[in-house]
Amino acid sequence: MTAAVLSISLAGAITVGATRHGQLRGPSAPYDHSGFAEVSVATDDIVDGHASHVVAGLRSSGFWCVQARSNDRAVQIACQTPGIGADVDMIADTSGHVLYADIGLGPARSIDTARSRLDRVLDHSFLRLWPQDRAAVDQLIRDAQPTPGFFPLGGEAAPDADDQFSTHDERTANASWSLSTFYTGQPLALQIRTPDLRDRSWPRGGDHYATATSTAVAALRATGFTCASACYRARDGLQVRFTEHRDQIVAAHITLLSSATGNRTTDLSGQWIRDGIPFLECDVRTAIGLRIEECRVERKSWRGVVAGTPVEIRSVPGGLLPDGRAATGLEVSVGIPLVDVG
């Protein structure tokens, strides 16, 4: 079983999703285990070994990396670029040997942009670790490019939805590489699996910083949210969605709106934060709330680890408050989702 996504937002129903890319390209049940000591306290210090070597390269190119969680068998590492670019999710064993990695590429304006982005990530990460695999990976990317057809009248219609995505595979002594592409040849994601990969062993904790999903929904209702198939607080536009695993929240995303011109310290969204975000555990609630409130009032972005919890805060255009006043927005992510297997 992979992590499920519980979306609680203004526009959508509660939805559950398992993977990002169709065919299974990893262990079948990485989180189907019990008896391991799960640790959900995040740290900037990465386990030694190959994983540390990969992270050092990514950090040198501007990535923010954090060891999000661990257990007796493995650790989860997440590396992200500012804005929409590329993300690297990695599972390593406790000695730092890479077991699995997923490079996700954000939206790109062209095939060349996406290809350049993938090349940059690989140069600073896994081809830095395994330079002998460069020729094989380059060939994999070339093989993913479509063969030009002959269309005497010009133009080519897009294929059916089921045929718009494909996966291409290559194997080396170090790893199996699976490249997911759009029908145009644009790379979308690359999954890497090493011979040491084992099922039923990946870390899955979140209880250091977040409550159970069922508890969180009840708490949101108690603070004025309307919750049916979705939860939304109409009087100030607050939106929340969770990523959860077996009723345990592993990540939360909050959208906050504040007045663009008035006294932001009196906004209802600020009062909700100062009262204590109800689905955060007591040991982290105050510290995370203070960081969010600082960024909300000062309209600034921030990313780092607060009280052992990964937090990303982005200041964004906010549109309008429910009462029609101009607003500024804050997109807040707390925690790191589990690694999806696709």
Coordinates of C-alpha atoms in Angstrom, one line a residue:
M1 CA 0.0 0.0 0.0
T2 CA 1.3 3.5 -0.8
A3 CA 0.4 6.7 0.8
A4 CA -3.2 8.0 0.1
V5 CA -4.0 11.6 -0.5
L6 CA -6.9 13.1 1.4
S7 CA -7.8 16.4 -0.3
I8 CA -9.8 18.8 1.7
S9 CA -10.4 22.0 -0.3
L10 CA -13.0 24.4 -1.5
A11 CA -13.5 22.9 -4.9
G12 CA -13.0 19.2 -4.6
A13 CA -14.3 16.1 -2.9
I14 CA -12.2 13.9 -0.7
T15 CA -10.1 11.9 -3.0
V16 CA -7.7 9.0 -2.6
G17 CA -4.8 8.4 -4.9
A18 CA -2.0 5.9 -4.8
T19 CA 0.6 6.6 -7.5
R20 CA 1.7 9.2 -9.9
H21 CA 2.7 7.1 -12.9
G22 CA 0.6 4.2 -14.1
Q23 CA 2.6 0.9 -14.2
L24 CA 4.2 -0.3 -10.9
R25 CA 7.9 0.5 -11.0
G26 CA 8.9 -0.3 -7.4
P27 CA 8.1 -2.6 -4.5
S28 CA 4.5 -3.7 -4.4
A29 CA 3.8 -3.0 -0.7
P30 CA 6.6 -0.9 0.8
Y31 CA 4.6 0.3 3.7
D32 CA 2.8 -3.0 4.6
H33 CA 4.8 -3.9 7.7
S34 CA 4.8 -3.6 11.4
G35 CA 7.1 -3.9 14.4
F36 CA 9.7 -1.3 13.2
A37 CA 10.5 1.7 15.3
E38 CA 9.2 4.6 13.2
V39 CA 10.8 8.0 13.7
S40 CA 9.1 11.0 12.1
V41 CA 11.5 13.7 13.4
A42 CA 13.1 15.3 10.4
T43 CA 16.7 16.4 10.2
D44 CA 19.0 18.3 7.8
D45 CA 21.6 15.7 8.6
I46 CA 21.5 12.9 6.0
V47 CA 22.5 9.3 6.7
D48 CA 26.1 8.7 5.5
G49 CA 27.1 6.7 2.5
H50 CA 25.9 6.9 -1.1
A51 CA 22.8 8.9 -0.1
S52 CA 24.9 11.6 1.5
H53 CA 27.0 11.8 -1.7
V54 CA 23.8 12.3 -3.8
V55 CA 22.4 14.9 -1.4
A56 CA 25.7 16.8 -1.4
G57 CA 25.6 17.1 -5.2
L58 CA 22.0 18.2 -5.2
R59 CA 22.6 20.8 -2.5
S60 CA 25.4 22.2 -4.5
S61 CA 23.0 22.9 -7.3
G62 CA 20.4 24.7 -5.1
F63 CA 18.2 21.9 -3.8
W64 CA 16.9 21.8 -0.3
C65 CA 17.2 18.3 1.2
V66 CA 15.9 16.8 4.4
Q67 CA 15.8 13.4 5.9
A68 CA 12.1 13.3 6.5
R69 CA 11.6 10.0 8.4
S70 CA 13.3 6.7 9.2
N71 CA 12.8 3.3 10.8
D72 CA 15.0 0.3 11.6
R73 CA 15.4 -0.6 8.0
A74 CA 15.4 2.5 5.9
V75 CA 15.3 6.3 5.7
Q76 CA 13.3 8.7 3.4
I77 CA 15.1 11.7 1.9
A78 CA 13.3 14.5 0.1
C79 CA 15.1 17.1 -2.1
Q80 CA 13.2 20.0 -3.6
T81 CA 14.0 23.0 -5.8
P82 CA 12.5 26.5 -5.2
G83 CA 9.2 26.9 -7.1
I84 CA 8.2 24.5 -9.8
G85 CA 11.3 22.6 -11.0
A86 CA 12.2 19.1 -10.0
D87 CA 11.9 17.0 -6.9
V88 CA 13.9 14.0 -5.8
D89 CA 12.4 11.4 -3.4
M90 CA 14.9 8.8 -2.2
I91 CA 14.8 5.7 0.0
A92 CA 18.1 4.5 1.4
D93 CA 19.0 1.8 4.0
T94 CA 20.4 2.8 7.3
S95 CA 23.9 2.6 6.0
G96 CA 23.2 5.0 3.2
H97 CA 22.9 2.7 0.3
V98 CA 20.4 4.0 -2.2
L99 CA 17.5 1.6 -2.6
Y100 CA 15.0 3.6 -4.7
A101 CA 14.6 7.1 -6.1
D102 CA 12.0 9.1 -8.0
I103 CA 12.9 12.2 -9.9
G104 CA 9.8 14.2 -10.7
L105 CA 9.9 17.0 -13.2
G106 CA 7.6 20.0 -12.9
P107 CA 5.7 21.5 -15.9
A108 CA 8.0 22.6 -18.7
R109 CA 7.5 24.8 -21.7
S110 CA 9.3 22.5 -24.1
I111 CA 10.9 19.1 -24.5
D112 CA 14.3 20.7 -24.4
T113 CA 13.5 22.5 -21.1
A114 CA 12.4 19.2 -19.5
R115 CA 15.4 17.3 -20.9
S116 CA 17.8 20.0 -19.7
R117 CA 16.2 19.9 -16.2
L118 CA 16.6 16.1 -16.0
D119 CA 20.2 16.3 -17.2
R120 CA 21.0 18.8 -14.5
V121 CA 19.4 16.8 -11.8
L122 CA 21.2 13.6 -12.9
D123 CA 24.6 15.3 -13.3
H124 CA 24.4 16.5 -9.7
S125 CA 23.0 13.3 -8.2
F126 CA 23.0 9.7 -9.5
L127 CA 25.4 10.1 -12.4
R128 CA 27.7 11.8 -9.9
L129 CA 27.4 8.6 -7.8
W130 CA 27.6 6.3 -10.8
P131 CA 29.4 8.1 -13.7
Q132 CA 29.9 4.8 -15.5
D133 CA 26.1 4.7 -16.2
R134 CA 26.0 7.9 -18.2
A135 CA 26.1 6.3 -21.6
A136 CA 23.2 3.9 -20.7
V137 CA 21.1 6.7 -19.3
D138 CA 21.7 9.0 -22.3
Q139 CA 20.7 6.2 -24.6
L140 CA 17.5 5.6 -22.5
I141 CA 16.6 9.3 -22.9
R142 CA 17.3 9.2 -26.7
D143 CA 15.2 6.0 -27.1
A144 CA 12.3 7.8 -25.5
Q145 CA 12.1 10.3 -28.4
P146 CA 9.4 9.4 -30.9
T147 CA 10.2 8.3 -34.4
P148 CA 9.0 11.0 -36.8
G149 CA 6.2 9.8 -39.0
F150 CA 5.2 10.7 -42.5
F151 CA 2.1 13.0 -42.7
P152 CA 1.6 14.3 -46.3
L153 CA -1.0 16.8 -45.2
G154 CA 1.0 18.0 -42.2
G155 CA 0.2 17.8 -38.6
E156 CA -0.3 14.9 -36.2
A157 CA -3.3 14.4 -33.9
A158 CA -2.6 13.6 -30.3
P159 CA -3.0 9.9 -29.5
D160 CA -5.8 8.5 -27.3
A161 CA -5.5 9.2 -23.6
D162 CA -4.3 5.7 -22.9
D163 CA -1.5 6.1 -25.3
Q164 CA -0.2 9.6 -24.3
F165 CA 2.2 8.3 -21.8
S166 CA 4.9 5.6 -22.0
T167 CA 7.7 4.1 -19.9
H168 CA 11.2 3.2 -21.2
D169 CA 13.6 0.9 -19.2
E170 CA 17.3 0.4 -19.0
R171 CA 19.4 -1.7 -16.6
T172 CA 23.0 -1.3 -15.5
A173 CA 25.0 -3.1 -12.9
N174 CA 24.1 -0.3 -10.4
A175 CA 20.4 0.2 -11.0
S176 CA 17.3 -0.3 -13.1
W177 CA 16.2 3.0 -14.7
S178 CA 12.6 3.7 -15.8
L179 CA 11.8 6.9 -17.7
S180 CA 8.2 8.1 -18.0
T181 CA 7.5 10.3 -20.9
F182 CA 4.7 12.2 -22.7
Y183 CA 4.0 11.0 -26.2
T184 CA 6.0 13.9 -27.6
G185 CA 9.1 12.5 -25.9
Q186 CA 9.1 15.0 -23.0
P187 CA 10.5 13.4 -19.9
L188 CA 8.1 13.5 -16.9
A189 CA 9.8 11.3 -14.2
L190 CA 12.6 8.9 -13.7
Q191 CA 12.5 6.0 -11.3
I192 CA 15.7 4.3 -10.1
R193 CA 15.8 0.9 -8.4
T194 CA 18.9 -0.8 -7.1
P195 CA 19.5 -4.5 -6.5
D196 CA 19.3 -4.0 -2.7
L197 CA 15.7 -2.8 -2.9
R198 CA 13.4 -4.8 -0.6
D199 CA 9.6 -4.7 0.0
R200 CA 7.7 -4.0 3.2
S201 CA 10.4 -1.9 4.9
W202 CA 9.9 1.8 4.0
P203 CA 9.4 4.4 6.8
R204 CA 5.9 5.8 7.1
G205 CA 5.7 7.8 10.4
G206 CA 4.1 11.2 11.0
D207 CA 2.9 11.1 14.6
H208 CA 5.7 13.4 15.8
Y209 CA 4.0 16.4 14.3
A210 CA 0.5 15.5 13.2
T211 CA -2.7 13.9 14.5
A212 CA -4.8 11.2 13.0
T213 CA -6.9 12.3 10.0
S214 CA -10.2 11.5 11.7
T215 CA -9.1 13.6 14.7
A216 CA -8.1 16.4 12.4
V217 CA -11.4 16.6 10.6
A218 CA -13.3 16.7 13.9
A219 CA -11.0 19.5 15.1
L220 CA -11.5 21.5 11.8
R221 CA -15.3 21.2 12.2
A222 CA -14.9 22.5 15.8
T223 CA -13.1 25.7 14.5
G224 CA -15.7 26.6 12.0
F225 CA -15.0 24.5 8.9
T226 CA -17.7 23.0 6.9
C227 CA -16.8 19.3 6.3
A228 CA -18.7 16.9 4.1
S229 CA -16.8 15.6 1.1
A230 CA -14.7 18.7 1.6
C231 CA -13.7 21.1 4.3
Y232 CA -13.6 24.9 3.9
R233 CA -14.0 27.8 6.2
A234 CA -16.1 30.4 4.3
R235 CA -15.6 33.4 6.5
D236 CA -11.9 33.7 5.7
G237 CA -11.2 31.4 2.8
L238 CA -9.1 28.9 4.8
Q239 CA -8.4 25.6 2.9
V240 CA -6.7 22.5 4.1
R241 CA -5.8 19.2 2.5
F242 CA -3.9 16.2 4.0
T243 CA -1.8 13.4 2.7
E244 CA -2.4 10.4 5.0
H245 CA -1.5 6.8 5.5
R246 CA -3.8 4.5 7.5
D247 CA -5.5 7.5 9.1
Q248 CA -2.1 9.1 10.1
I249 CA -1.5 12.5 8.6
V250 CA 2.0 12.5 7.0
A251 CA 1.7 16.0 5.3
A252 CA -0.7 18.9 5.3
H253 CA -1.2 21.8 3.0
I254 CA -2.9 25.0 4.2
T255 CA -4.0 27.9 2.1
L256 CA -4.3 31.2 4.0
L257 CA -5.7 34.5 2.8
S258 CA -4.9 37.8 4.5
S259 CA -5.9 41.4 3.9
A260 CA -3.7 43.1 1.4
T261 CA -4.2 46.6 2.8
G262 CA -5.6 46.4 6.4
N263 CA -4.0 45.3 9.7
R264 CA -3.0 41.7 9.0
T265 CA -2.6 40.9 12.7
T266 CA -6.4 41.1 13.1
D267 CA -7.3 38.8 10.2
L268 CA -9.3 35.7 11.1
S269 CA -6.7 33.4 9.5
G270 CA -4.0 34.8 11.8
Q271 CA -6.2 34.2 14.8
W272 CA -6.7 30.6 13.7
I273 CA -3.0 30.1 13.6
R274 CA -2.4 31.8 17.0
D275 CA -5.1 29.7 18.6
G276 CA -3.0 26.6 17.6
I277 CA -3.4 24.7 14.3
P278 CA -5.6 21.9 15.5
F279 CA -4.2 19.0 13.6
L280 CA -0.6 19.6 14.7
E281 CA 0.8 17.8 17.8
C282 CA 1.3 20.0 20.9
D283 CA 5.1 19.6 20.8
V284 CA 5.4 21.3 17.4
R285 CA 2.2 23.5 17.3
T286 CA 3.6 26.7 18.8
A287 CA 6.9 26.8 17.0
I288 CA 5.3 26.0 13.6
G289 CA 2.5 28.5 14.2
L290 CA 5.0 31.3 15.1
R291 CA 6.9 30.7 11.9
I292 CA 3.7 30.7 9.7
E293 CA 2.4 33.8 11.4
E294 CA 5.7 35.7 10.9
C295 CA 5.6 34.9 7.2
R296 CA 1.9 35.8 6.9
V297 CA 2.3 39.2 8.5
E298 CA 5.6 40.0 6.7
R299 CA 4.4 38.5 3.4
K300 CA 7.6 36.4 3.0
S301 CA 8.5 32.9 2.0
W302 CA 10.5 30.4 4.0
R303 CA 11.6 26.8 4.0
G304 CA 13.3 24.6 6.6
V305 CA 12.9 22.3 9.6
V306 CA 10.9 23.6 12.6
A307 CA 10.7 21.5 15.7
G308 CA 11.8 18.4 13.8
T309 CA 9.1 19.1 11.1
P310 CA 9.7 20.1 7.4
V311 CA 7.9 23.3 6.7
E312 CA 7.6 25.2 3.4
I313 CA 5.9 28.6 3.3
R314 CA 5.3 30.4 0.0
S315 CA 3.9 33.9 -0.3
V316 CA 1.6 34.1 -3.3
P317 CA -0.9 36.4 -4.9
G318 CA -4.1 36.0 -2.9
G319 CA -7.0 37.4 -5.1
L320 CA -9.9 38.4 -2.9
L321 CA -11.1 37.6 0.6
P322 CA -14.7 36.2 0.9
D323 CA -15.9 39.8 1.7
G324 CA -14.4 41.1 -1.5
R325 CA -11.3 42.8 -0.1
A326 CA -8.0 42.4 -1.8
A327 CA -5.9 39.6 -0.3
T328 CA -2.5 38.2 -0.1
G329 CA -2.0 34.5 0.0
L330 CA 0.2 32.0 1.9
E331 CA 0.7 28.4 0.8
V332 CA 2.0 26.3 3.7
S333 CA 3.2 22.7 3.5
V334 CA 3.9 20.8 6.8
G335 CA 5.6 17.4 6.6
I336 CA 6.7 15.4 3.6
P337 CA 4.4 12.9 1.9
L338 CA 5.5 9.3 1.7
V339 CA 7.2 8.2 -1.5
D340 CA 4.6 7.0 -4.1
V341 CA 5.5 4.0 -6.1
G342 CA 4.5 4.2 -9.7

